[in-house]
CSV table of C-alpha atoms in Angstrom, one decimal:
chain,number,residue,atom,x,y,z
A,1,UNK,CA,85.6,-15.8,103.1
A,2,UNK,CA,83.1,-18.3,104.5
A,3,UNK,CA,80.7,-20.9,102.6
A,4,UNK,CA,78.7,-23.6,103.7
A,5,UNK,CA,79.9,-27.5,102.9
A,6,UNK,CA,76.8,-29.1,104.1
A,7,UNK,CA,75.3,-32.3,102.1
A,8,UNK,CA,73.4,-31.2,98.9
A,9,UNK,CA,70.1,-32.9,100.1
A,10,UNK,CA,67.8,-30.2,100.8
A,11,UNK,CA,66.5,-30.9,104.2
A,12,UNK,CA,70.6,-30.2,105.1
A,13,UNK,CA,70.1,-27.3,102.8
A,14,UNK,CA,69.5,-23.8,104.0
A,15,UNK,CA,68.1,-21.1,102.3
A,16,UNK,CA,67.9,-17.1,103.1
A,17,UNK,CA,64.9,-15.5,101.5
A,18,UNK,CA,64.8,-11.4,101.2
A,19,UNK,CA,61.3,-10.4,99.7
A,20,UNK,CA,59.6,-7.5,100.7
A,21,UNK,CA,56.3,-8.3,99.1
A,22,UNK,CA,54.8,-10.6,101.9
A,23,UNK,CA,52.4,-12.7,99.6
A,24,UNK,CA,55.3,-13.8,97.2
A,25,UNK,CA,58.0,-14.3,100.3
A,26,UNK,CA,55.1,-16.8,101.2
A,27,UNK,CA,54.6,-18.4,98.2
A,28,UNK,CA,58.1,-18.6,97.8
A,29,UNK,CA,58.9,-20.1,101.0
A,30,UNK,CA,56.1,-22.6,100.4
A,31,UNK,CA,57.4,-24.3,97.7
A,32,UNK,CA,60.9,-24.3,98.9
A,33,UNK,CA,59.6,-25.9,102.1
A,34,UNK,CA,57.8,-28.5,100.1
A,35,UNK,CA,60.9,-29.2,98.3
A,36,UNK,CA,62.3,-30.5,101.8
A,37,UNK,CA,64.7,-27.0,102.1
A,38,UNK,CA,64.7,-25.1,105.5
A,39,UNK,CA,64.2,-21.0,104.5
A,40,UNK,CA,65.3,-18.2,106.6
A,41,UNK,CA,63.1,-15.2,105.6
A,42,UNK,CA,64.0,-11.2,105.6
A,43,UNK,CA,61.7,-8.2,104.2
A,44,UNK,CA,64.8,-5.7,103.4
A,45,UNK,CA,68.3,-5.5,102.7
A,46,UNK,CA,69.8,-5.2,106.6
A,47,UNK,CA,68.3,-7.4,107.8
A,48,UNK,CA,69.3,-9.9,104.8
A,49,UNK,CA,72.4,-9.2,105.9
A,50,UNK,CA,72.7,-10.1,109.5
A,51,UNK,CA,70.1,-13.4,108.5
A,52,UNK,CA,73.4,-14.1,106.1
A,53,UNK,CA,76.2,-13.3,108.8
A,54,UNK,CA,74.3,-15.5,111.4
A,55,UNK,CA,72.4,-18.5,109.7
A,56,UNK,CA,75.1,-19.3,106.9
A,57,UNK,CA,73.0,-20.3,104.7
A,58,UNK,CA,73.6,-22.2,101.3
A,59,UNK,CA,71.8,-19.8,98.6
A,60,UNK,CA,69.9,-16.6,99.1
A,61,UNK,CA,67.0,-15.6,96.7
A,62,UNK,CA,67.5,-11.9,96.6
A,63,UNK,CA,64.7,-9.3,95.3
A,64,UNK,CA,66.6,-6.4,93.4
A,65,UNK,CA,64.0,-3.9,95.0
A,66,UNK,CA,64.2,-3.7,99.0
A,67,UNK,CA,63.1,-1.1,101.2
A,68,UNK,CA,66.6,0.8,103.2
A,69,UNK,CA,69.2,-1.1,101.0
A,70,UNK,CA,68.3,-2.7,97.6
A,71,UNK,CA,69.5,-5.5,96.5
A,72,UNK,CA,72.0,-4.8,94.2
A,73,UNK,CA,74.0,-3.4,97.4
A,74,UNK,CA,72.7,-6.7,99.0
A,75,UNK,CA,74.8,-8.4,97.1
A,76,UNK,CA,77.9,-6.5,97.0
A,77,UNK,CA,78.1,-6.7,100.2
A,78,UNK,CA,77.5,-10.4,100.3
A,79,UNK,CA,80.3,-10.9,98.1
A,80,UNK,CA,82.7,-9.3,100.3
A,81,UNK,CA,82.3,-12.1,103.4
A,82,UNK,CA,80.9,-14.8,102.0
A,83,UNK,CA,81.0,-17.2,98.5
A,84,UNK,CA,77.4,-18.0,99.0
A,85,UNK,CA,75.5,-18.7,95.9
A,86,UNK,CA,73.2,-15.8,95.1
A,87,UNK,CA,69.9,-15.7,93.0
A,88,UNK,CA,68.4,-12.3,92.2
A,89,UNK,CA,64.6,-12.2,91.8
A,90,UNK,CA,63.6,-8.8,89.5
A,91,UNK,CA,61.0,-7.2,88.3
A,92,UNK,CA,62.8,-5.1,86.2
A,93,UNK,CA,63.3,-6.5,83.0
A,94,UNK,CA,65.5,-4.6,81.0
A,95,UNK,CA,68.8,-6.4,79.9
A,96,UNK,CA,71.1,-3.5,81.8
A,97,UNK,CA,69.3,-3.9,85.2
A,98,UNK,CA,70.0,-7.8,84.9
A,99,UNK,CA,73.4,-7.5,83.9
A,100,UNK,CA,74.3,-5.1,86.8
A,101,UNK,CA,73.0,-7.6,89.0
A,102,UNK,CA,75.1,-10.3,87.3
A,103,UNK,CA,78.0,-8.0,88.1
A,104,UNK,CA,77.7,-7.5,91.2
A,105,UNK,CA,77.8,-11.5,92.1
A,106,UNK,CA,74.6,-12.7,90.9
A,107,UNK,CA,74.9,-16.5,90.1
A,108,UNK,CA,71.3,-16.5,88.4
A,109,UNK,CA,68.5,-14.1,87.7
A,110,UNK,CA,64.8,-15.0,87.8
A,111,UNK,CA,62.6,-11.8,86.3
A,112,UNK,CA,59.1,-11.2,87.7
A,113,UNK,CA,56.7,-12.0,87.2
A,114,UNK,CA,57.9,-15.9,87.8
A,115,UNK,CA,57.0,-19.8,88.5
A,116,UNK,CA,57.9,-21.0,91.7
A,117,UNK,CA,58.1,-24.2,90.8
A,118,UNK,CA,60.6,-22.8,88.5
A,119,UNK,CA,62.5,-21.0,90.9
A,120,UNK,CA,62.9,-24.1,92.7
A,121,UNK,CA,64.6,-26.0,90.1
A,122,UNK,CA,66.6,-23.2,89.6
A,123,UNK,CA,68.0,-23.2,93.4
A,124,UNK,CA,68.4,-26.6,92.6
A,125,UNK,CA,70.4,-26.6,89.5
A,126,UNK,CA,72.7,-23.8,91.4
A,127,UNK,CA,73.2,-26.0,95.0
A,128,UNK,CA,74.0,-29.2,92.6
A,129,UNK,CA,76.9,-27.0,91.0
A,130,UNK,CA,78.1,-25.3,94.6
A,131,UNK,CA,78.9,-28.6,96.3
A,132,UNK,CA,79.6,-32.2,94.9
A,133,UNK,CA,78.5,-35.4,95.6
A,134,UNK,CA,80.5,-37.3,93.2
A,135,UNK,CA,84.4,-37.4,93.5
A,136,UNK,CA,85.7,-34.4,92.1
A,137,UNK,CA,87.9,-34.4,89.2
A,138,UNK,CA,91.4,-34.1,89.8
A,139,UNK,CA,92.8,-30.1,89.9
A,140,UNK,CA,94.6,-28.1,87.0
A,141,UNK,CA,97.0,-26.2,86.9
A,142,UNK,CA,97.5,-23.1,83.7
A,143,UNK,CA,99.8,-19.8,83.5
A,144,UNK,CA,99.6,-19.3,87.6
A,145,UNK,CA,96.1,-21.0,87.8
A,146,UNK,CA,95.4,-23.3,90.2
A,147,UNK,CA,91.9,-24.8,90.4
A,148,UNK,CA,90.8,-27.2,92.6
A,149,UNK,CA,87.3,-28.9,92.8
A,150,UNK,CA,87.3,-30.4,95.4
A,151,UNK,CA,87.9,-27.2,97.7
A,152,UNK,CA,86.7,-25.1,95.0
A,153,UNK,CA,88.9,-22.6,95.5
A,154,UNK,CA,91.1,-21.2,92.6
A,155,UNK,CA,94.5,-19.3,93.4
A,156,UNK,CA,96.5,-17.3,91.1
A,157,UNK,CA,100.2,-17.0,91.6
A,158,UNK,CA,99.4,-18.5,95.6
A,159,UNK,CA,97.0,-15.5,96.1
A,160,UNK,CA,93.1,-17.2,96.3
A,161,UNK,CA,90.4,-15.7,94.0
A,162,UNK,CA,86.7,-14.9,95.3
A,163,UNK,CA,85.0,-16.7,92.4
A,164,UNK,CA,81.4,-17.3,92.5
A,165,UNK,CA,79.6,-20.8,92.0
A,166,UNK,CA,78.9,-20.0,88.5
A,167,UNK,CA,82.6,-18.0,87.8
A,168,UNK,CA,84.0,-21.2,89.5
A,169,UNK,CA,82.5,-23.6,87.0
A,170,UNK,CA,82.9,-21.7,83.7
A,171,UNK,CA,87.1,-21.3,84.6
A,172,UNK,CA,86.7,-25.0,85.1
A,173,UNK,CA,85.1,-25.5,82.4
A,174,UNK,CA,87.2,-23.8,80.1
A,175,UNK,CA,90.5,-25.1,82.1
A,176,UNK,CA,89.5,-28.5,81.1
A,177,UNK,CA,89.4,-27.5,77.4
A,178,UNK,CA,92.1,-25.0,76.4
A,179,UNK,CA,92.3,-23.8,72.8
A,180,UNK,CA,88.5,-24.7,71.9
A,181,UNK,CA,86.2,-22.4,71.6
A,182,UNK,CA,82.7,-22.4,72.5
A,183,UNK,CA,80.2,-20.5,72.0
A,184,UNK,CA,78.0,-18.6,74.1
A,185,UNK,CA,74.5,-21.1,73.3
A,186,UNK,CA,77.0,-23.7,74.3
A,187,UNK,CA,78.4,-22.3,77.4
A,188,UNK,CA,75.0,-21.7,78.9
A,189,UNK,CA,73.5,-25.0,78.2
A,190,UNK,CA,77.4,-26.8,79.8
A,191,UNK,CA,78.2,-24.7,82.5
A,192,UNK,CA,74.7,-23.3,83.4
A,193,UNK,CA,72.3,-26.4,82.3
A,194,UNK,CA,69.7,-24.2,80.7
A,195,UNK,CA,69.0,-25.2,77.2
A,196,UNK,CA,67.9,-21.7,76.5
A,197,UNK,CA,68.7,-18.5,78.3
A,198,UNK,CA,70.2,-14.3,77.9
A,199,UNK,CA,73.2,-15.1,76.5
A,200,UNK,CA,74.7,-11.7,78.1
A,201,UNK,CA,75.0,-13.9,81.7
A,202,UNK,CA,77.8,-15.6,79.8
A,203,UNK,CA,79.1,-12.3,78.8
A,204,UNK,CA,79.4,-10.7,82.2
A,205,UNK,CA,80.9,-13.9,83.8
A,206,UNK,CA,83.8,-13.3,81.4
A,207,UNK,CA,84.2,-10.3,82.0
A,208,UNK,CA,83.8,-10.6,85.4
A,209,UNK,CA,86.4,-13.5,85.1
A,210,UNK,CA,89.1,-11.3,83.0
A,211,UNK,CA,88.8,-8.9,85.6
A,212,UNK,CA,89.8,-11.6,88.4
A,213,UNK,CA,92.6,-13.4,86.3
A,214,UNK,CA,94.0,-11.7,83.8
A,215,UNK,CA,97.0,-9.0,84.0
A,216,UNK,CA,95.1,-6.6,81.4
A,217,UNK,CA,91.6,-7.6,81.7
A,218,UNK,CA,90.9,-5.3,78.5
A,219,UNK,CA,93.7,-7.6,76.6
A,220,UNK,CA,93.2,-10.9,77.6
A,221,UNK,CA,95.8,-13.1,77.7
A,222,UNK,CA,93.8,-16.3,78.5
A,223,UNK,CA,90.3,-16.1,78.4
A,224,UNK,CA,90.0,-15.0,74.6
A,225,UNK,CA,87.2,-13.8,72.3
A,226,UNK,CA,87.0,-15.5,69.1
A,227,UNK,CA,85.0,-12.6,67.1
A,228,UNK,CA,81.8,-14.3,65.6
A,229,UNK,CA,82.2,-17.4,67.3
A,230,UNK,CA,82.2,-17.1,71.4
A,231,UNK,CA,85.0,-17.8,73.8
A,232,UNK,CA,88.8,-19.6,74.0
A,233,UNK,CA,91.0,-20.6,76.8
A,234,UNK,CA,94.7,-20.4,75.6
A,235,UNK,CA,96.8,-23.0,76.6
A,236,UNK,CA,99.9,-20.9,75.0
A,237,UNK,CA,101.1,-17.3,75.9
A,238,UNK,CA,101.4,-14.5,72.8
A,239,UNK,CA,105.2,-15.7,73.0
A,240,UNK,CA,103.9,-19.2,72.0
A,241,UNK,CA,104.9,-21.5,75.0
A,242,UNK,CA,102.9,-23.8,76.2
A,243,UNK,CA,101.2,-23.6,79.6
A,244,UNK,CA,101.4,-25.8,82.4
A,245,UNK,CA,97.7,-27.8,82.0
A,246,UNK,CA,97.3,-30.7,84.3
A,247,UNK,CA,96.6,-32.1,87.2
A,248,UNK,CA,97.9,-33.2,90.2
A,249,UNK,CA,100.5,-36.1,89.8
A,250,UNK,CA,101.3,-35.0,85.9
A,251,UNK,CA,98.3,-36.1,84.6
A,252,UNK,CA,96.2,-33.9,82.4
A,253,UNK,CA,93.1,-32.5,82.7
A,254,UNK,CA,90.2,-34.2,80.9
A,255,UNK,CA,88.7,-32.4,77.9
């Protein structure tokens, strides 16, 4: 799996546009150009594909309806190469259609029709949370977890994880804070930075987590709901011993 480690300013910053609608891909690509970001552009799903595989770029805005393969597929496919962060651009607004997008690897979801300028603070907000400027803090280490931000790369019992941006930070998050719970307002404003947003993208990055980490996705071990409230991570098995949660050199991860 392949990503891009390039400085988060955004003239180092590249970004793969797929739009079929020529008046919005140009729009789009204004704005991002004016925000100092160089933008690759495709107009359907193969040929966002080999624009990916070629130009590596750093985030792809993704319509969900492409001519030859949509992008749902898009991103599936994406996912299977690459841990490039991925926003999907809809027109469709019912809550199912954005939730299969979220499950197959969306990071973040924009629903036509939209404000550029908004867009732009949204690839933004996602490229400040795929790649650090700041020293990274120190890794953890839980139940065969181990997390580490300044690779970003999560393994689980030595075997590496495909996480993406926004999977990477909520584990993190939660890591850092075993046996509180959050809820699901609170997750999206900490892990996502939106004061306000559908609370079912916290949801299906859960769930989508579960499926990556846990032994019995449908009985979580670790990531636990807390009916009425939100979400937990345990620091102790069912059998009631502690985990392992620390970082490197014994010290333990800040909460």
């Amino acid at each position: 799996m392949t990503t891009n480690t390039a400085s988060s300013a955004p003239g180092n910053r590249r970004i793969l546009l797929v739009e079929d609608e020529q008046t919005i891909a140009d729009v789009v690509r204004d704005y991002l150009l004016k925000a100092g970001f160089q933008v690759d552009m495709a107009g359907d799903g193969f040929t966002a594909l080999e624009l990916a595989a070629s130009r590596q770029p750093d985030l792809v805005i993704l319509d969900r309806m492409l001519p030859g393969l949509d992008g749902v597929e898009v991103c599936r496919r994406l996912r299977q190469t690459m841990s490039v962060p991925v926003i999907m651009v809809t027109a469709l607004g019912t809550e199912d259609d954005r939730i299969l997008g979220l499950e197959m690897g969306a990071d973040d979801y924009v629903t036509k029709p939209f404000s550029p300028r908004e867009l732009v603070l949204r690839v933004k907000s996602v490229l400040r949370r795929s790649i650090k400027e700041f020293a990274p803090e120190p890794p953890v280490e839980a139940a065969g977890l181990e997390l580490d931000p300044a690779s970003r790369t999560v393994t689980h019992g030595g075997v590496p994880l495909a996480l993406t941006v926004r999977e990477f930070d909520l584990l993190a998050f939660m890591m850092r804070r075993p046996n509180q719970v959050f809820s699901r307002e609170e997750l999206i404003k900490a892990v996502w930075g939106w004061d306000f947003g559908d609370l079912s993208t916290v949801t299906v990055h859960v769930r989508r987590l579960r499926e990556k980490i846990e032994a019995n996705p449908t009985k979580p071990e670790l990531l636990k709901t807390v009916w009425g409230v939100g979400y937990r991570f345990d620091s102790k098995r069912s059998d009631g011993v502690t985990m392992n949660v620390h970082g490197k050199g014994g010290e333990h991860g800040r909460q």
